[in-house]
């Protein structure tokens, strides 16, 4: 996967950009789920679809020789564990998108919590400061 990037810094920028966009849309859903923004079912569904699509992208930017950025070296030492986390996040974001499409705030809140937990678990294990 890293062969698609001319330089390691391109891979780092790619994964950081994908995660940034995903985080922006996830935060919008979080604001609704946490009562900090009015619930807008249409916007939540649109944001959740973007989150689910973006969740597929950053992993290509973690190839061999792309160490750096905020990524801990454990990513390259514990690739199976890292893949478990990325797979879990992708599965949770699909559930989030489905929950958002119901138009039910309580359903969205539950899915948001599960997805946020998946984000946190990976960040705790593999993201530096």
mmCIF file of C-alpha atoms in Angstrom:
data_model
loop_
_atom_site.group_PDB
_atom_site.id
_atom_site.type_symbol
_atom_site.label_atom_id
_atom_site.label_comp_id
_atom_site.label_asym_id
_atom_site.label_seq_id
_atom_site.Cartn_x
_atom_site.Cartn_y
_atom_site.Cartn_z
ATOM 1 C CA UNK A 1 0.000 0.000 0.000
ATOM 2 C CA UNK A 2 2.824 2.406 0.758
ATOM 3 C CA UNK A 3 4.010 2.140 -2.851
ATOM 4 C CA UNK A 4 1.262 4.557 -3.873
ATOM 5 C CA UNK A 5 3.040 7.334 -1.964
ATOM 6 C CA UNK A 6 6.112 8.989 -3.460
ATOM 7 C CA UNK A 7 7.539 9.820 -0.027
ATOM 8 C CA UNK A 8 6.838 8.682 3.533
ATOM 9 C CA UNK A 9 5.701 12.208 4.418
ATOM 10 C CA UNK A 10 3.003 11.885 1.722
ATOM 11 C CA UNK A 11 1.640 8.773 3.455
ATOM 12 C CA UNK A 12 1.672 10.554 6.813
ATOM 13 C CA UNK A 13 -0.154 13.562 5.369
ATOM 14 C CA UNK A 14 -2.679 11.273 3.645
ATOM 15 C CA UNK A 15 -3.583 9.343 6.793
ATOM 16 C CA UNK A 16 -3.672 12.469 8.944
ATOM 17 C CA UNK A 17 -5.914 14.210 6.416
ATOM 18 C CA UNK A 18 -8.331 11.281 6.205
ATOM 19 C CA UNK A 19 -8.511 11.035 9.990
ATOM 20 C CA UNK A 20 -8.978 14.806 10.287
ATOM 21 C CA UNK A 21 -11.937 14.845 7.885
ATOM 22 C CA UNK A 22 -13.445 11.822 9.613
ATOM 23 C CA UNK A 23 -12.998 13.511 12.996
ATOM 24 C CA UNK A 24 -14.666 16.713 11.842
ATOM 25 C CA UNK A 25 -17.808 14.909 10.755
ATOM 26 C CA UNK A 26 -17.762 12.630 13.787
ATOM 27 C CA UNK A 27 -17.574 15.689 16.051
ATOM 28 C CA UNK A 28 -20.692 17.104 14.418
ATOM 29 C CA UNK A 29 -22.556 13.911 15.273
ATOM 30 C CA UNK A 30 -21.105 14.021 18.784
ATOM 31 C CA UNK A 31 -22.396 17.537 19.305
ATOM 32 C CA UNK A 32 -25.908 16.311 18.471
ATOM 33 C CA UNK A 33 -25.565 13.150 20.553
ATOM 34 C CA UNK A 34 -24.348 15.147 23.547
ATOM 35 C CA UNK A 35 -26.991 17.861 23.311
ATOM 36 C CA UNK A 36 -24.538 20.581 22.332
ATOM 37 C CA UNK A 37 -26.193 21.052 18.944
ATOM 38 C CA UNK A 38 -29.788 20.541 17.855
ATOM 39 C CA UNK A 39 -30.513 17.087 16.467
ATOM 40 C CA UNK A 40 -30.813 17.196 12.692
ATOM 41 C CA UNK A 41 -31.526 13.711 11.386
ATOM 42 C CA UNK A 42 -30.604 14.548 7.792
ATOM 43 C CA UNK A 43 -27.294 16.147 8.763
ATOM 44 C CA UNK A 44 -26.476 13.301 11.138
ATOM 45 C CA UNK A 45 -27.075 10.738 8.399
ATOM 46 C CA UNK A 46 -24.938 12.681 5.928
ATOM 47 C CA UNK A 47 -22.132 13.106 8.452
ATOM 48 C CA UNK A 48 -22.273 9.434 9.456
ATOM 49 C CA UNK A 49 -22.009 8.351 5.813
ATOM 50 C CA UNK A 50 -18.903 10.504 5.427
ATOM 51 C CA UNK A 51 -17.439 9.066 8.641
ATOM 52 C CA UNK A 52 -18.037 5.509 7.381
ATOM 53 C CA UNK A 53 -16.476 6.294 4.001
ATOM 54 C CA UNK A 54 -13.482 8.071 5.515
ATOM 55 C CA UNK A 55 -12.911 5.213 7.981
ATOM 56 C CA UNK A 56 -11.856 3.053 5.025
ATOM 57 C CA UNK A 57 -9.059 5.353 3.902
ATOM 58 C CA UNK A 58 -6.298 6.140 6.400
ATOM 59 C CA UNK A 59 -4.946 2.604 6.762
ATOM 60 C CA UNK A 60 -3.162 2.680 3.397
ATOM 61 C CA UNK A 61 -0.990 5.454 4.842
ATOM 62 C CA UNK A 62 0.490 3.189 7.521
ATOM 63 C CA UNK A 63 2.774 1.099 5.309
ATOM 64 C CA UNK A 64 6.335 0.082 6.047
ATOM 65 C CA UNK A 65 8.670 3.049 6.189
ATOM 66 C CA UNK A 66 5.915 5.569 6.989
ATOM 67 C CA UNK A 67 6.633 5.881 10.678
ATOM 68 C CA UNK A 68 6.162 9.343 12.100
ATOM 69 C CA UNK A 69 3.537 11.938 12.704
ATOM 70 C CA UNK A 70 1.503 11.172 15.817
ATOM 71 C CA UNK A 71 1.678 7.425 15.200
ATOM 72 C CA UNK A 72 3.415 5.343 17.859
ATOM 73 C CA UNK A 73 6.022 2.813 16.681
ATOM 74 C CA UNK A 74 3.782 0.076 18.104
ATOM 75 C CA UNK A 75 1.707 0.300 14.909
ATOM 76 C CA UNK A 76 4.536 -1.294 12.970
ATOM 77 C CA UNK A 77 5.491 -3.684 15.788
ATOM 78 C CA UNK A 78 1.936 -4.890 16.487
ATOM 79 C CA UNK A 79 0.364 -4.851 13.040
ATOM 80 C CA UNK A 80 -2.205 -7.562 13.779
ATOM 81 C CA UNK A 81 -3.480 -5.645 16.809
ATOM 82 C CA UNK A 82 -3.513 -2.398 14.817
ATOM 83 C CA UNK A 83 -5.505 -4.101 12.057
ATOM 84 C CA UNK A 84 -7.999 -5.364 14.646
ATOM 85 C CA UNK A 85 -8.527 -1.794 15.790
ATOM 86 C CA UNK A 86 -8.914 -0.462 12.243
ATOM 87 C CA UNK A 87 -11.357 -3.250 11.366
ATOM 88 C CA UNK A 88 -13.368 -2.564 14.534
ATOM 89 C CA UNK A 89 -13.550 1.150 13.757
ATOM 90 C CA UNK A 90 -14.734 0.477 10.231
ATOM 91 C CA UNK A 91 -17.419 -1.906 11.493
ATOM 92 C CA UNK A 92 -18.565 0.598 14.134
ATOM 93 C CA UNK A 93 -18.800 3.410 11.589
ATOM 94 C CA UNK A 94 -21.040 1.261 9.387
ATOM 95 C CA UNK A 95 -23.293 0.710 12.415
ATOM 96 C CA UNK A 96 -23.190 4.451 13.120
ATOM 97 C CA UNK A 97 -24.317 5.238 9.575
ATOM 98 C CA UNK A 98 -27.176 2.738 9.880
ATOM 99 C CA UNK A 99 -28.202 4.189 13.245
ATOM 100 C CA UNK A 100 -28.158 7.718 11.874
ATOM 101 C CA UNK A 101 -30.482 6.693 9.056
ATOM 102 C CA UNK A 102 -33.154 5.668 11.581
ATOM 103 C CA UNK A 103 -33.681 9.315 12.503
ATOM 104 C CA UNK A 104 -33.839 8.264 16.168
ATOM 105 C CA UNK A 105 -31.589 10.263 18.479
ATOM 106 C CA UNK A 106 -31.351 7.528 21.129
ATOM 107 C CA UNK A 107 -30.258 4.988 18.511
ATOM 108 C CA UNK A 108 -27.705 7.470 17.226
ATOM 109 C CA UNK A 109 -26.403 8.133 20.754
ATOM 110 C CA UNK A 110 -25.824 4.424 21.371
ATOM 111 C CA UNK A 111 -23.974 3.946 18.103
ATOM 112 C CA UNK A 112 -21.980 7.129 18.650
ATOM 113 C CA UNK A 113 -20.837 5.854 22.047
ATOM 114 C CA UNK A 114 -19.673 2.535 20.608
ATOM 115 C CA UNK A 115 -17.856 4.226 17.756
ATOM 116 C CA UNK A 116 -16.209 6.736 20.090
ATOM 117 C CA UNK A 117 -15.038 3.840 22.249
ATOM 118 C CA UNK A 118 -13.419 2.259 19.221
ATOM 119 C CA UNK A 119 -11.644 5.531 18.375
ATOM 120 C CA UNK A 120 -10.407 5.900 21.952
ATOM 121 C CA UNK A 121 -9.119 2.336 22.189
ATOM 122 C CA UNK A 122 -7.000 2.770 19.087
ATOM 123 C CA UNK A 123 -5.765 6.207 20.124
ATOM 124 C CA UNK A 124 -4.819 4.904 23.569
ATOM 125 C CA UNK A 125 -2.811 2.053 22.058
ATOM 126 C CA UNK A 126 -1.342 3.618 18.939
ATOM 127 C CA UNK A 127 -1.476 7.420 18.940
ATOM 128 C CA UNK A 128 1.206 9.570 20.486
ATOM 129 C CA UNK A 129 0.783 13.183 21.447
#
